[in-house]
Amino acid sequence: MFKRYQKTLQWALIVFKKEWLDAQRDAKGLLPIIVMPLLFALTSYGALTFFASLQQQKPDQELQIIHPERAVPLIQALNEAGIRTVTFEQDEDQAAAQIRSGAINMVLNIPADFESDFREQRAANIELIWDVSRTEQHALAGRIKWVANTWFRTLGAQRLILRGVSPEAAQVGQVVDVNTAKEQQMAMRLLGSVPLYLVLVAFMAGAGIATELAAGEREGRTLETLLLTPASTAALFTGKWLMLTSLSTLVITLTLAGQFIAIKFAPVAELGLRVELGAGDFVAVLALLLPLLMLASALLLFVSLQSRSLKDSQTYTQLLTLLPTVTGIYLMLSGVSTTLPLAAAPLLGTQALITDALSGNAIAPLAIGLNIITSVVVAGGFAVLGMRGLRLR
């Protein structure tokens, strides 16, 4: 029994070396996979730098106003707050049209009944006309609203005082934010795409190579030659799986290193956040990814072996790369905490655990163990199915 396993391992290593030699000869096929970590690192660094530049950029503090003469004290309050006001000579319909076309940013409309409502001490509303979908205008819009609402509250308090009523009587209470999130957790809200990148690479790195190792060799008649050798189907599949897993491990290590370097040198501090990632975090995330790499390699090889042609294999393996995208978006939008059942899910749990590791949260060893066990078991299942499919060929 031992000799049989030893012989299987020897043949698997021979197939492993053969596949690596073939991959090295096809340098053009490996180049996009090796460049992928650099592209993801530049994407993360560029996104953080862009957010930091938006934070530092001072928005245009000019506000156009329709009929400013109807609310002179409010206009004075805006000017004192550093917001320059300019009279807009047209009506609100024309203002809305120009805002939609991008000619102007926003217009404050003082309605005709503002003065009468103000004198009669009724609710005197004003209108801020702007395109809410333009995120670069949110800072100015928020500042205008804050100045105007402060002015309204001050006048309301003065009216209550004139009637002998304390302004505090109108303020029964308020909700005060008490932030329990650590700075690194808040930073991961901004860097929420990093776990998605890492798991996505685990599938993308091996998708093209898996197609060549299975469907490509079958169309090129190379697989038939391998099946004529004394090597068992278990040895053939294991050798191909080892090659694919080792290549994915190399790519994911480079990707993880690139992400750590990008975050380290990105202007995260300028966003008011602090991210402390060390060698221990690097090793922890890599350890979480290794079982997933084993699963992804087995799954990609199984799907490629089941495909009828090289074209079909390329289609199916590319569709598999959508799996981490779906689970990653679900985690980012749902914000669910990492429970043991969630950690036990091979793909979903891996992304959740990586997010916790990068956020500085304590991870239960049981959760890590469950994730590793389920990932290895599922990988073994696809490996057995892949060997069976290889035997049928």
JSON list of N, CA and C in Angstrom, two decimals, residues 125 129 161 181 318 385:
[
{"chain": "A", "resi": 125, "resn": "ASN", "atom": "N", "xyz": [-39.79, 78.05, 4.61]},
{"chain": "A", "resi": 125, "resn": "ASN", "atom": "CA", "xyz": [-38.82, 77.14, 4.00]},
{"chain": "A", "resi": 125, "resn": "ASN", "atom": "C", "xyz": [-38.12, 77.78, 2.81]},
{"chain": "A", "resi": 129, "resn": "ILE", "atom": "N", "xyz": [-31.45, 73.88, -4.66]},
{"chain": "A", "resi": 129, "resn": "ILE", "atom": "CA", "xyz": [-31.58, 73.14, -5.91]},
{"chain": "A", "resi": 129, "resn": "ILE", "atom": "C", "xyz": [-30.19, 72.68, -6.33]},
{"chain": "A", "resi": 161, "resn": "ILE", "atom": "N", "xyz": [-37.64, 82.95, 23.76]},
{"chain": "A", "resi": 161, "resn": "ILE", "atom": "CA", "xyz": [-37.20, 83.79, 24.88]},
{"chain": "A", "resi": 161, "resn": "ILE", "atom": "C", "xyz": [-38.11, 85.00, 25.04]},
{"chain": "A", "resi": 181, "resn": "ALA", "atom": "N", "xyz": [-16.10, 51.83, 17.00]},
{"chain": "A", "resi": 181, "resn": "ALA", "atom": "CA", "xyz": [-15.23, 51.23, 15.99]},
{"chain": "A", "resi": 181, "resn": "ALA", "atom": "C", "xyz": [-13.81, 51.75, 16.13]},
{"chain": "A", "resi": 318, "resn": "GLN", "atom": "N", "xyz": [-14.32, 31.14, -16.67]},
{"chain": "A", "resi": 318, "resn": "GLN", "atom": "CA", "xyz": [-14.50, 32.58, -16.49]},
{"chain": "A", "resi": 318, "resn": "GLN", "atom": "C", "xyz": [-15.74, 32.89, -15.66]},
{"chain": "A", "resi": 385, "resn": "LEU", "atom": "N", "xyz": [-13.88, 13.92, -7.98]},
{"chain": "A", "resi": 385, "resn": "LEU", "atom": "CA", "xyz": [-14.70, 14.01, -9.19]},
{"chain": "A", "resi": 385, "resn": "LEU", "atom": "C", "xyz": [-13.84, 14.27, -10.42]}
]
